[in-house]
Coordinates of C-alpha atoms in Angstrom, one line a residue:
Chain U
X240 CA 22.3 9.0 -52.6
X241 CA 22.8 6.2 -55.1
X242 CA 22.6 3.0 -53.3
X243 CA 22.0 -0.9 -53.8
X244 CA 18.5 -2.0 -53.3
X245 CA 17.2 -5.2 -52.6
X246 CA 13.9 -6.8 -54.2
X247 CA 13.9 -9.8 -51.9
X248 CA 11.3 -11.5 -53.7
X249 CA 13.3 -12.0 -56.6
X250 CA 16.2 -13.2 -54.9
X251 CA 16.6 -17.0 -55.5
X252 CA 19.8 -17.5 -53.1
X253 CA 22.0 -18.2 -56.2
X254 CA 25.1 -16.4 -54.7
X255 CA 26.3 -15.1 -58.1
X256 CA 26.6 -11.7 -56.5
X257 CA 29.1 -13.0 -53.9
X258 CA 31.1 -14.6 -56.5
X259 CA 31.4 -11.7 -58.7
X260 CA 31.8 -9.5 -55.7
X261 CA 34.8 -11.7 -54.7
X262 CA 36.3 -11.9 -57.9
X263 CA 35.8 -8.2 -58.7
X264 CA 36.8 -6.7 -55.3
X265 CA 38.8 -9.5 -53.7
X266 CA 40.9 -11.3 -56.3
X267 CA 44.1 -10.4 -57.8
X268 CA 43.5 -12.0 -61.3
X269 CA 39.9 -10.7 -61.6
X270 CA 38.7 -13.7 -63.0
X271 CA 36.7 -16.5 -61.6
X272 CA 38.8 -19.5 -62.8
X273 CA 41.9 -18.0 -61.5
X274 CA 40.5 -16.5 -58.3
X275 CA 39.2 -19.9 -57.2
X276 CA 42.9 -20.9 -57.1
X277 CA 44.2 -17.9 -55.0
X278 CA 45.6 -17.9 -51.7
X279 CA 44.3 -16.4 -49.6
X280 CA 40.8 -16.9 -51.0
X281 CA 39.3 -13.7 -52.1
X282 CA 36.7 -12.4 -49.9
X283 CA 33.0 -11.3 -51.0
X284 CA 31.5 -8.1 -49.2
X285 CA 28.1 -9.2 -49.8
X286 CA 26.4 -12.4 -48.3
X287 CA 23.4 -14.3 -49.3
X288 CA 21.9 -15.7 -46.4
X289 CA 18.4 -16.6 -44.9
X290 CA 16.3 -19.8 -45.3
X291 CA 15.5 -20.8 -48.8
X292 CA 12.4 -18.9 -50.2
X293 CA 13.4 -15.9 -48.0
X294 CA 17.2 -15.5 -48.9
X295 CA 18.4 -12.0 -48.9
X296 CA 21.4 -10.5 -50.3
X297 CA 23.0 -8.3 -47.6
X298 CA 25.8 -5.8 -48.0
X299 CA 26.9 -2.6 -46.1
X300 CA 23.7 -0.2 -45.7
X301 CA 25.9 2.8 -45.8
X302 CA 23.9 3.9 -42.6
X303 CA 23.2 7.6 -41.9
X304 CA 24.2 7.1 -38.3
X305 CA 26.9 4.6 -39.0
X306 CA 28.2 2.9 -35.9
X307 CA 31.5 1.7 -37.8
X308 CA 32.4 5.4 -38.6
X309 CA 32.0 6.5 -35.0
X310 CA 34.0 3.6 -33.3
X311 CA 37.0 3.4 -35.6
X312 CA 39.8 4.6 -33.4
X313 CA 42.2 4.6 -36.5
X314 CA 40.4 7.0 -38.8
X315 CA 40.3 4.3 -41.4
X316 CA 36.3 4.1 -41.8
X317 CA 35.5 7.2 -43.9
X318 CA 32.4 8.4 -45.6
X319 CA 32.9 9.8 -49.4
X320 CA 31.6 13.2 -49.0
X321 CA 30.4 13.2 -52.6
X322 CA 28.7 10.0 -52.7
X323 CA 27.9 9.3 -49.1
X324 CA 29.2 5.7 -49.4
X325 CA 31.5 4.4 -46.4
X326 CA 34.7 3.0 -47.3
X327 CA 37.5 1.3 -45.1
X328 CA 41.0 2.7 -45.9
X329 CA 43.1 -0.2 -45.8
X330 CA 46.4 1.6 -45.2
X331 CA 44.9 3.2 -41.9
X332 CA 43.0 0.0 -40.6
X333 CA 44.9 -1.4 -37.5
X334 CA 42.7 -4.6 -37.5
X335 CA 41.4 -3.6 -34.2
X336 CA 37.8 -5.1 -35.1
X337 CA 35.8 -2.2 -33.4
X338 CA 34.0 -2.0 -36.6
X339 CA 33.2 -5.7 -36.7
X340 CA 31.9 -5.5 -32.9
X341 CA 29.9 -2.5 -33.8
X342 CA 28.2 -3.3 -37.1
X343 CA 24.3 -4.5 -36.4
X344 CA 24.2 -6.0 -39.6
X345 CA 27.5 -8.1 -39.5
X346 CA 28.6 -6.7 -42.9
X347 CA 32.2 -6.0 -42.2
X348 CA 34.4 -9.1 -42.5
X349 CA 37.7 -9.2 -41.0
X350 CA 40.7 -10.3 -43.1
X351 CA 42.3 -12.8 -41.3
X352 CA 45.4 -12.7 -43.7
X353 CA 45.9 -9.2 -44.0
X354 CA 44.4 -8.0 -40.7
X355 CA 42.2 -5.4 -42.2
X356 CA 38.5 -4.8 -42.2
X357 CA 36.7 -5.6 -45.6
X358 CA 33.5 -4.0 -46.5
X359 CA 31.2 -3.0 -49.3
X360 CA 32.0 0.5 -50.7
X361 CA 29.1 0.0 -53.4
X362 CA 31.8 0.0 -55.8
X363 CA 32.1 3.6 -55.7
X364 CA 35.1 3.8 -58.2
X365 CA 33.0 1.6 -60.8
X366 CA 30.1 2.5 -62.9
X367 CA 27.9 -0.1 -61.3
X368 CA 28.6 -2.4 -58.2
X369 CA 29.6 -5.9 -59.3
X370 CA 26.9 -7.4 -57.4
X371 CA 24.3 -5.4 -59.1
X372 CA 25.9 -6.1 -62.7
X373 CA 26.0 -9.9 -62.1
X374 CA 22.4 -10.6 -60.5
X375 CA 20.6 -12.8 -63.1
X376 CA 17.3 -12.1 -61.8
X377 CA 17.3 -8.6 -61.2
X378 CA 16.9 -8.6 -57.3
X379 CA 19.7 -6.2 -56.8
X380 CA 19.0 -2.8 -58.2
X381 CA 21.6 0.4 -58.3
X382 CA 20.0 3.8 -58.2
X383 CA 18.6 6.6 -56.1
X384 CA 15.5 6.4 -54.0
X385 CA 13.3 7.8 -56.9
X386 CA 14.2 5.0 -59.1
X387 CA 13.6 2.3 -56.7
X388 CA 10.4 4.0 -55.5
X389 CA 8.7 2.8 -58.7
X390 CA 9.3 -0.9 -57.5
X391 CA 8.1 -0.1 -54.1
X392 CA 5.1 1.7 -55.6
X393 CA 4.3 -1.5 -57.7
X394 CA 4.7 -3.8 -54.7
X395 CA 2.8 -1.6 -52.2
X396 CA -0.1 -1.6 -54.7
X397 CA -0.3 -5.4 -55.0
X398 CA -0.1 -5.6 -51.4
X399 CA -2.9 -3.2 -50.9
X400 CA -5.1 -5.0 -53.4
X401 CA -4.4 -8.3 -51.5
X402 CA -5.3 -6.7 -48.3
X403 CA -8.3 -5.2 -49.7
X404 CA -9.6 -8.6 -51.2
X405 CA -8.9 -10.5 -48.0
X406 CA -10.7 -8.0 -45.9
X407 CA -13.9 -8.1 -48.0
X408 CA -16.9 -8.4 -45.9
X409 CA -14.9 -8.0 -42.5
X410 CA -15.0 -5.1 -40.4
X411 CA -11.1 -4.6 -39.9
X412 CA -8.8 -3.6 -42.3
X413 CA -5.8 -4.6 -40.6
X414 CA -4.1 -7.8 -42.0
X415 CA -0.7 -9.3 -41.0
X416 CA 2.2 -9.6 -43.0
X417 CA 2.3 -13.4 -42.7
X418 CA -1.2 -13.7 -43.7
X419 CA -0.5 -12.0 -46.9
X420 CA 2.6 -14.2 -47.4
X421 CA 0.6 -17.3 -47.1
X422 CA -1.8 -16.1 -49.3
X423 CA 0.7 -16.0 -52.3
Chain H
X1441 CA 32.2 30.4 -26.6
X1442 CA 32.3 26.6 -26.2
X1443 CA 35.2 25.2 -24.0
X1444 CA 36.4 21.6 -24.2
X1445 CA 38.6 20.4 -21.7
X1446 CA 40.5 17.2 -22.9
X1447 CA 41.4 16.2 -26.5
X1448 CA 40.8 12.5 -26.8
X1449 CA 38.3 10.5 -28.4
X1450 CA 35.2 12.3 -26.5
X1451 CA 36.7 16.0 -26.7
X1452 CA 37.7 15.8 -30.3
X1453 CA 34.6 14.3 -31.4
X1454 CA 32.5 16.9 -29.7
X1455 CA 34.5 19.6 -31.1
X1456 CA 34.4 18.5 -34.6
X1457 CA 30.7 18.1 -34.4
X1458 CA 30.1 21.4 -32.7
X1459 CA 31.8 23.1 -35.6
X1460 CA 29.2 21.5 -37.9
X1461 CA 26.2 21.9 -35.7
X1462 CA 27.1 25.6 -34.5
X1463 CA 29.6 27.2 -36.9
X1464 CA 29.0 30.7 -35.4
X1465 CA 30.2 29.7 -32.0
X1466 CA 33.9 29.4 -31.3
X1467 CA 35.2 26.3 -30.0
X1468 CA 38.4 26.1 -27.7
X1469 CA 40.2 22.9 -26.6
X1470 CA 42.3 23.0 -23.6
X1471 CA 44.6 19.9 -23.0
X1472 CA 47.7 19.0 -21.1
X1473 CA 48.8 16.7 -24.2
X1474 CA 51.6 17.8 -26.1
X1475 CA 50.6 15.4 -29.0
X1476 CA 47.8 16.3 -31.3
X1477 CA 44.8 13.9 -31.3
X1478 CA 46.2 10.4 -31.8
X1479 CA 44.8 6.8 -31.7
X1480 CA 45.4 5.1 -28.5
X1481 CA 45.3 1.6 -30.0
X1482 CA 48.5 2.3 -31.5
X1483 CA 50.7 2.7 -28.5
X1484 CA 51.7 -0.8 -28.1
X1485 CA 52.6 -1.3 -32.0
X1486 CA 54.7 2.1 -31.5
X1487 CA 56.4 0.2 -28.5
X1488 CA 56.9 -2.8 -30.9
X1489 CA 58.5 -0.7 -33.6
X1490 CA 55.6 -1.6 -36.3
X1491 CA 54.7 2.1 -36.6
X1492 CA 56.1 5.5 -36.1
X1493 CA 54.3 7.7 -33.5
X1494 CA 53.4 10.0 -36.4
X1495 CA 51.4 7.1 -38.0
X1496 CA 48.7 7.3 -35.4
X1497 CA 48.1 11.0 -35.5
X1498 CA 44.3 11.4 -36.3
X1499 CA 44.1 15.0 -36.6
X1500 CA 47.1 17.4 -37.0
X1501 CA 47.5 21.0 -35.6
X1502 CA 46.4 22.0 -39.2
X1503 CA 43.2 19.9 -39.0
X1504 CA 42.2 21.8 -36.0
X1505 CA 42.9 25.2 -37.5
X1506 CA 40.9 24.4 -40.7
X1507 CA 38.0 23.3 -38.6
X1508 CA 38.0 26.4 -37.0
X1509 CA 39.1 25.0 -33.3
X1510 CA 41.2 26.7 -31.2
X1511 CA 43.4 23.6 -29.7
X1512 CA 45.6 25.0 -26.9
X1513 CA 48.2 22.2 -26.2
X1514 CA 50.2 21.9 -23.0
X1515 CA 47.6 24.0 -20.9
X1516 CA 46.4 22.7 -17.5
X1517 CA 43.1 23.9 -16.0
X1518 CA 43.4 25.0 -12.7
X1519 CA 39.9 25.5 -11.7
X1520 CA 36.4 25.7 -13.0
X1521 CA 33.9 28.2 -11.4
X1522 CA 30.5 27.2 -12.5
X1523 CA 29.1 30.5 -10.8
X1524 CA 30.7 32.9 -13.1
X1525 CA 31.0 30.4 -15.8
X1526 CA 34.8 30.7 -16.0
X1527 CA 37.8 28.2 -16.5
X1528 CA 41.2 29.3 -15.2
X1529 CA 44.4 28.2 -16.5
X1530 CA 47.4 27.2 -14.7
X1531 CA 49.1 29.9 -17.0
X1532 CA 47.2 32.4 -15.1
X1533 CA 44.5 33.1 -18.2
X1534 CA 40.8 33.1 -17.4
X1535 CA 38.3 31.9 -20.1
X1536 CA 34.7 32.5 -20.1
X1537 CA 32.3 29.6 -21.6
X1538 CA 28.6 29.3 -22.6
X1539 CA 28.8 25.6 -22.5
X1540 CA 31.6 23.6 -20.9
X1541 CA 32.4 19.9 -21.9
X1542 CA 34.6 17.9 -19.5
X1543 CA 36.4 15.2 -21.5
X1544 CA 39.4 15.1 -19.1
X1545 CA 39.6 11.2 -19.7
X1546 CA 41.2 8.9 -17.3
X1547 CA 44.6 7.8 -16.1
X1548 CA 46.4 4.7 -15.1
X1549 CA 45.9 2.9 -11.7
X1550 CA 49.1 2.8 -9.9
X1551 CA 48.8 1.0 -6.5
X1552 CA 50.6 2.4 -3.5
X1553 CA 53.5 -0.3 -3.2
X1554 CA 57.0 0.0 -2.4
X1555 CA 59.3 0.9 -5.4
X1556 CA 56.4 2.1 -7.4
X1557 CA 58.3 5.5 -8.1
X1558 CA 61.6 4.0 -9.3
X1559 CA 63.2 4.4 -12.3
X1560 CA 62.2 1.8 -14.9
X1561 CA 58.3 1.7 -13.9
X1562 CA 55.9 2.9 -16.5
X1563 CA 52.4 2.6 -17.5
X1564 CA 51.1 3.0 -21.0
X1565 CA 48.2 5.5 -21.5
X1566 CA 49.6 8.4 -23.6
X1567 CA 51.8 8.8 -26.3
X1568 CA 54.8 10.2 -24.3
X1569 CA 54.7 7.2 -22.3
X1570 CA 54.7 4.9 -25.4
X1571 CA 57.9 6.9 -26.6
X1572 CA 59.4 6.4 -23.2
X1573 CA 58.9 2.5 -23.0
X1574 CA 59.9 2.3 -26.6
X1575 CA 63.3 4.0 -25.6
X1576 CA 63.8 2.2 -22.6
X1577 CA 63.0 -1.2 -24.2
X1578 CA 66.2 -0.6 -26.5
X1579 CA 68.5 -1.2 -23.5
X1580 CA 66.2 -3.4 -21.1
X1581 CA 66.5 -7.3 -21.2
X1582 CA 63.8 -8.3 -19.0
X1583 CA 60.4 -6.9 -18.2
X1584 CA 57.5 -7.8 -16.0
X1585 CA 54.1 -6.5 -17.0
X1586 CA 51.6 -6.3 -14.3
X1587 CA 47.9 -6.7 -15.3
X1588 CA 46.8 -9.1 -18.1
X1589 CA 44.1 -6.9 -19.3
X1590 CA 43.9 -5.5 -23.0
X1591 CA 46.7 -2.9 -22.6
X1592 CA 48.8 -5.3 -20.5
X1593 CA 48.5 -8.0 -23.0
X1594 CA 49.2 -5.8 -26.1
X1595 CA 52.2 -4.3 -24.5
X1596 CA 53.5 -7.8 -23.2
X1597 CA 53.5 -9.1 -26.8
X1598 CA 54.8 -5.9 -28.2
X1599 CA 58.1 -6.1 -25.9
X1600 CA 58.5 -10.0 -26.7
X1601 CA 58.5 -9.1 -30.4
X1602 CA 61.4 -6.8 -29.6
X1603 CA 63.4 -9.6 -28.0
X1604 CA 63.1 -8.8 -24.4
X1605 CA 62.0 -11.6 -21.8
X1606 CA 58.5 -10.8 -20.7
X1607 CA 56.7 -12.0 -17.6
X1608 CA 53.0 -11.1 -17.5
X1609 CA 51.5 -11.0 -13.9
X1610 CA 47.6 -11.2 -13.3
X1611 CA 45.9 -11.0 -9.9
X1612 CA 43.0 -12.9 -11.3
X1613 CA 42.9 -16.5 -12.0
X1614 CA 42.9 -16.1 -15.9
X1615 CA 44.1 -13.3 -18.4
X1616 CA 41.6 -11.0 -19.6
X1617 CA 39.2 -11.6 -16.6
X1618 CA 36.9 -8.6 -17.5
X1619 CA 36.3 -9.9 -21.2
X1620 CA 36.8 -13.7 -21.1
X1621 CA 35.5 -16.7 -19.3
X1622 CA 38.1 -19.2 -18.0
X1623 CA 37.9 -21.4 -21.3
X1624 CA 38.4 -18.7 -23.6
X1625 CA 41.1 -17.1 -21.5
X1626 CA 42.8 -20.5 -21.6
X1627 CA 42.8 -20.6 -25.4
X1628 CA 44.1 -17.1 -25.6
X1629 CA 46.7 -17.9 -22.9
X1630 CA 48.0 -20.8 -25.0
X1631 CA 48.6 -18.6 -28.0
X1632 CA 50.3 -15.8 -26.0
X1633 CA 52.7 -18.2 -24.4
X1634 CA 53.6 -19.3 -27.8
X1635 CA 54.6 -15.7 -28.5
X1636 CA 57.5 -15.9 -25.6
X1637 CA 55.4 -14.3 -22.9
X1638 CA 55.5 -16.0 -19.6
X1639 CA 52.2 -15.9 -17.8
X1640 CA 51.7 -16.2 -13.9
X1641 CA 48.0 -15.8 -12.9
X1642 CA 46.3 -15.8 -9.4
X1643 CA 49.2 -14.0 -8.1
X1644 CA 49.4 -10.4 -7.1
X1645 CA 52.5 -8.3 -7.4
X1646 CA 53.9 -7.5 -3.7
X1647 CA 56.8 -5.1 -4.1
X1648 CA 59.3 -3.7 -6.8
X1649 CA 62.7 -4.1 -5.7
X1650 CA 64.8 -1.1 -6.1
X1651 CA 68.6 -0.7 -6.2
X1652 CA 70.3 2.8 -6.7
X1653 CA 66.7 4.1 -7.7
X1654 CA 66.1 2.0 -10.4
X1655 CA 64.1 -1.3 -10.8
X1656 CA 66.1 -4.5 -10.1
X1657 CA 63.2 -7.1 -9.7
X1658 CA 59.5 -7.8 -8.9
X1659 CA 58.4 -9.6 -6.0
X1660 CA 55.3 -12.0 -6.8
X1661 CA 54.0 -14.7 -4.6
X1662 CA 57.2 -14.3 -2.4
X1663 CA 59.3 -15.0 -5.3
X1664 CA 61.6 -12.4 -6.9
X1665 CA 61.8 -12.2 -10.8
X1666 CA 64.9 -10.0 -11.9
X1667 CA 63.6 -7.3 -14.1
X1668 CA 64.9 -4.1 -15.4
X1669 CA 61.6 -2.8 -16.4
X1670 CA 58.1 -2.7 -15.1
X1671 CA 54.7 -1.9 -16.8
X1672 CA 51.9 -1.1 -14.7
X1673 CA 48.6 -2.0 -16.6
X1674 CA 46.1 -2.3 -14.0
X1675 CA 43.5 -0.4 -15.9
X1676 CA 42.4 3.4 -15.8
X1677 CA 40.5 5.3 -13.4
X1678 CA 38.4 8.6 -14.5
X1679 CA 39.9 12.0 -13.9
X1680 CA 37.2 13.6 -11.9
X1681 CA 39.5 16.0 -9.7
X1682 CA 38.3 19.1 -11.6
X1683 CA 34.7 18.3 -11.5
X1684 CA 34.7 17.3 -8.0
X1685 CA 36.6 20.6 -7.1
X1686 CA 34.0 22.7 -9.0
X1687 CA 31.3 21.1 -6.9
X1688 CA 29.8 18.8 -9.5
X1689 CA 28.1 15.6 -8.5
X1690 CA 30.6 12.7 -8.8
X1691 CA 30.2 9.0 -8.4
X1692 CA 32.3 6.3 -10.0
X1693 CA 33.0 9.0 -12.6
X1694 CA 31.5 12.5 -13.2
X1695 CA 27.6 12.0 -12.8
X1696 CA 25.7 12.6 -16.0
X1697 CA 22.0 12.5 -17.2
X1698 CA 21.0 10.9 -20.5
X1699 CA 22.0 14.3 -22.1
X1700 CA 25.5 14.0 -20.9
X1701 CA 24.7 17.1 -18.6
X1702 CA 26.5 17.3 -15.2
X1703 CA 24.7 18.5 -12.2
X1704 CA 25.3 21.9 -13.5
X1705 CA 23.0 22.5 -16.5
X1706 CA 25.9 24.3 -18.5
X1707 CA 28.6 21.8 -18.0
X1708 CA 28.5 18.3 -19.7
X1709 CA 30.9 15.3 -19.5
X1710 CA 31.9 12.6 -21.8
X1711 CA 34.3 9.6 -22.4
X1712 CA 36.3 8.0 -19.7
X1713 CA 35.8 10.7 -16.9
X1714 CA 31.9 10.2 -17.2
X1715 CA 29.7 7.5 -16.0
X1716 CA 27.5 5.8 -18.5
X1717 CA 24.3 3.6 -18.1
X1718 CA 24.8 -0.3 -18.3
X1719 CA 22.0 -1.4 -20.2
X1720 CA 22.3 -4.8 -18.4
X1721 CA 21.9 -3.8 -15.0
X1722 CA 20.6 -0.1 -15.3
X1723 CA 23.3 1.2 -13.1
X1724 CA 25.9 3.7 -13.6
X1725 CA 29.3 2.3 -14.8
X1726 CA 32.4 3.5 -16.2
X1727 CA 33.0 2.2 -19.7
X1728 CA 36.4 3.3 -20.7
X1729 CA 36.1 2.4 -24.3
X1730 CA 36.7 4.7 -27.3
X1731 CA 33.3 3.8 -29.1
X1732 CA 31.5 5.0 -25.9
X1733 CA 33.9 8.2 -25.5
X1734 CA 32.9 9.2 -29.3
X1735 CA 29.2 8.4 -28.8
X1736 CA 29.1 10.5 -25.5
X1737 CA 31.1 13.2 -27.0
X1738 CA 28.8 13.3 -30.0
X1739 CA 25.7 13.4 -27.8
X1740 CA 27.1 16.0 -25.5
X1741 CA 27.7 18.3 -28.7
X1742 CA 24.5 17.9 -30.0
X1743 CA 22.8 19.0 -26.5
X1744 CA 25.3 21.9 -26.2
X1745 CA 24.4 23.0 -29.7
X1746 CA 20.9 23.0 -28.5
X1747 CA 19.7 19.6 -30.2
X1748 CA 18.1 17.4 -27.5
X1749 CA 19.8 14.3 -27.9
X1750 CA 19.9 11.0 -25.8
X1751 CA 22.6 8.6 -24.9
X1752 CA 21.2 5.2 -25.4
X1753 CA 23.3 3.7 -22.8
X1754 CA 26.2 1.2 -23.1
X1755 CA 27.2 -2.5 -22.2
X1756 CA 30.8 -3.7 -21.5
X1757 CA 32.1 -4.4 -25.0
X1758 CA 35.6 -4.5 -26.6
X1759 CA 37.4 -6.1 -29.6
X1760 CA 41.0 -6.8 -29.9
X1761 CA 43.4 -9.0 -31.7
X1762 CA 45.8 -10.7 -29.5
X1763 CA 48.6 -13.1 -30.6
X1764 CA 46.8 -13.3 -34.2
X1765 CA 43.4 -14.3 -32.6
X1766 CA 40.8 -11.9 -33.1
X1767 CA 38.3 -11.5 -30.3
X1768 CA 35.0 -9.7 -29.3
X1769 CA 33.4 -9.6 -26.0
X1770 CA 30.1 -7.9 -25.2
X1771 CA 28.1 -8.0 -22.1
X1772 CA 28.0 -10.3 -19.3
X1773 CA 30.0 -13.3 -20.8
X1774 CA 29.9 -15.5 -17.5
X1775 CA 26.1 -15.4 -16.9
X1776 CA 24.0 -15.4 -13.7
X1777 CA 22.4 -18.7 -12.3
X1778 CA 19.3 -19.5 -14.6
X1779 CA 20.9 -18.1 -17.7
X1780 CA 21.2 -20.3 -20.6
X1781 CA 24.7 -20.9 -21.9
X1782 CA 25.4 -21.9 -25.5
X1783 CA 28.7 -22.9 -26.4
X1784 CA 30.0 -23.6 -30.1
X1785 CA 33.6 -24.7 -30.5
X1786 CA 34.8 -25.5 -34.1
X1787 CA 38.3 -25.7 -35.4
X1788 CA 40.0 -23.5 -33.1
X1789 CA 37.1 -21.0 -32.7
X1790 CA 35.2 -20.5 -29.5
X1791 CA 31.8 -18.8 -29.2
X1792 CA 29.7 -18.5 -26.0
X1793 CA 26.2 -16.8 -26.0
X1794 CA 24.4 -16.2 -22.6
X1795 CA 20.9 -15.8 -22.8
X1796 CA 18.0 -15.0 -20.4
X1797 CA 15.0 -16.2 -22.1
X1798 CA 14.5 -14.4 -25.3
X1799 CA 17.2 -11.9 -24.3
X1800 CA 20.8 -12.1 -25.1
X1801 CA 22.9 -10.9 -21.9
X1802 CA 26.5 -11.5 -23.2
X1803 CA 28.7 -13.1 -26.2
X1804 CA 32.2 -14.1 -26.6
X1805 CA 33.6 -14.6 -30.0
X1806 CA 37.1 -15.9 -30.2
X1807 CA 38.7 -16.8 -33.7
X1808 CA 35.7 -16.2 -35.8
X1809 CA 34.2 -12.8 -35.0
X1810 CA 32.2 -12.2 -38.2
X1811 CA 28.7 -12.3 -36.4
X1812 CA 29.8 -10.5 -33.3
X1813 CA 28.5 -7.1 -34.4
X1814 CA 25.1 -8.7 -35.0
X1815 CA 24.8 -10.7 -31.6
X1816 CA 26.6 -8.0 -29.8
X1817 CA 24.0 -5.4 -31.2
X1818 CA 21.0 -7.5 -29.5
X1819 CA 22.9 -7.6 -26.3
X1820 CA 23.4 -3.9 -26.3
X1821 CA 19.9 -3.1 -27.3
X1822 CA 18.6 -5.9 -25.1
X1823 CA 16.1 -6.9 -27.6
X1824 CA 13.8 -9.9 -27.3
X1825 CA 14.6 -12.6 -30.2
X1826 CA 11.8 -14.7 -31.6
X1827 CA 13.9 -17.6 -32.5
X1828 CA 16.6 -18.4 -29.7
X1829 CA 17.4 -21.5 -31.7
X1830 CA 18.4 -19.7 -34.8
X1831 CA 20.4 -17.1 -33.0
X1832 CA 22.7 -19.8 -31.2
X1833 CA 23.0 -21.9 -34.4
X1834 CA 26.7 -21.7 -35.9
X1835 CA 25.0 -20.8 -39.1
X1836 CA 23.1 -17.7 -37.8
X1837 CA 23.3 -14.4 -39.9
X1838 CA 21.4 -11.2 -39.8
X1839 CA 19.1 -12.5 -42.4
X1840 CA 17.8 -14.9 -39.7
X1841 CA 16.4 -11.8 -37.9
X1842 CA 14.2 -10.4 -40.7
X1843 CA 13.3 -13.7 -42.5
X1844 CA 9.5 -14.3 -42.1

């Protein structure tokens, strides 16, 4: 399954993805200059939060055992059988907010104006998700597991090297993540 | 053959999953319902005239056929005999099962008070009842709704939207006493009143006054209010009669283990009729909510198909939008002596978090519910939180849990 991957080391917390998501997926005009004047305000399906230095763009994880799918009593929350993404069908949504209550990531936003649940569907009808296309640092990557595993391998490789250098001359090979982060 | 009794959230979830997990085993659903699997949350909106009853059907006759499920409507089960593994129907037929799932659900609580059987007294739990109420509301002028829980409030607002004079009577001191504390309840009551619903709390209904077999009024705290319609919304109780008659262990509901298995290893139970472990107290409770029903139905289906799966327990939780106010309530929202209470009030929103040390015990989000899932998830899982200060901050987000 293709999905949005996050390289949190590259995230500067600039929130460009939030802007682009709101414009592309939430606005009527699809243009930033017009979108900021719209009422109701376009809502982003991705949110960049966390303290500076460890900010993180978070959008729906399209969980395998998705709580939102199970709890929806309206049949609005559906998984695309081909792509595996979960999308909220706004025609069926009744605004009961069961999904908002159930999502442990807080990735579903209730639209106070339209009374429907808004969530990321990984822009499944577009070539590339808006957040990924807009990210200026490459912190967001869209692809299947193999394409991201390169990034992971590189990262794990560097952590392993650091761990080795830190434990030189010591008996234990176990190093806490905090120690590694301080070291950088 | 697998037999499922009941075609609600738990029964249908289990049937659908069983077809995926064990496609070679036939699945039969037996249900007294005359309507195919529908969404209960739509019932008040159907009364309000917002949706047609057909709009809330989740799974039609042909959907059941396409999935290979034999759904028998309007059939009632007479008895279960665990000894020879058969289910006998009222129509006289006898069906043999390999595994049986009891998803018999719950029914409205109706107190034994004078006049309860009169014409014009309704309760709201099924599509048929919603249709009856919607039809009766066409000619009725004033209605008394008894019980200010979720259904009572939603029904009161639906009838007020249709132009009826609505009075809501609640025995407890505040509305939604199971989900809200007094402050949250007060905020909500104000909005409900502005929608034209009169609220009387702290008073129980004593009597339904009847003339010529039809409702004439309701006596509350010595005062008689004229009404041509009464809606009883005092909650639901599990349908355990079949299980008890079959000799299965029954407590508050049908007793089940973590695999949703009853005291008979080939009979499972799920949904409103079954007990569920409360993760806060560790005791058995009844959580008559849609999410728990689907989860238990799924767990039962996995185990019936031979895949050992555990039900992870539950806490009292519900979400609803009432009078334009979204609200989520999870866990113990009042708190016990010694618990820390964190309250956040900002422009019309109200949030309360009950903490016991590093563990969240309950949360109310009223107005702004965006982080309710994150905090509610911590309550459900009873996880220890490193940084309580961050959790209770108004700016708390999921990212704060993973940031190092």
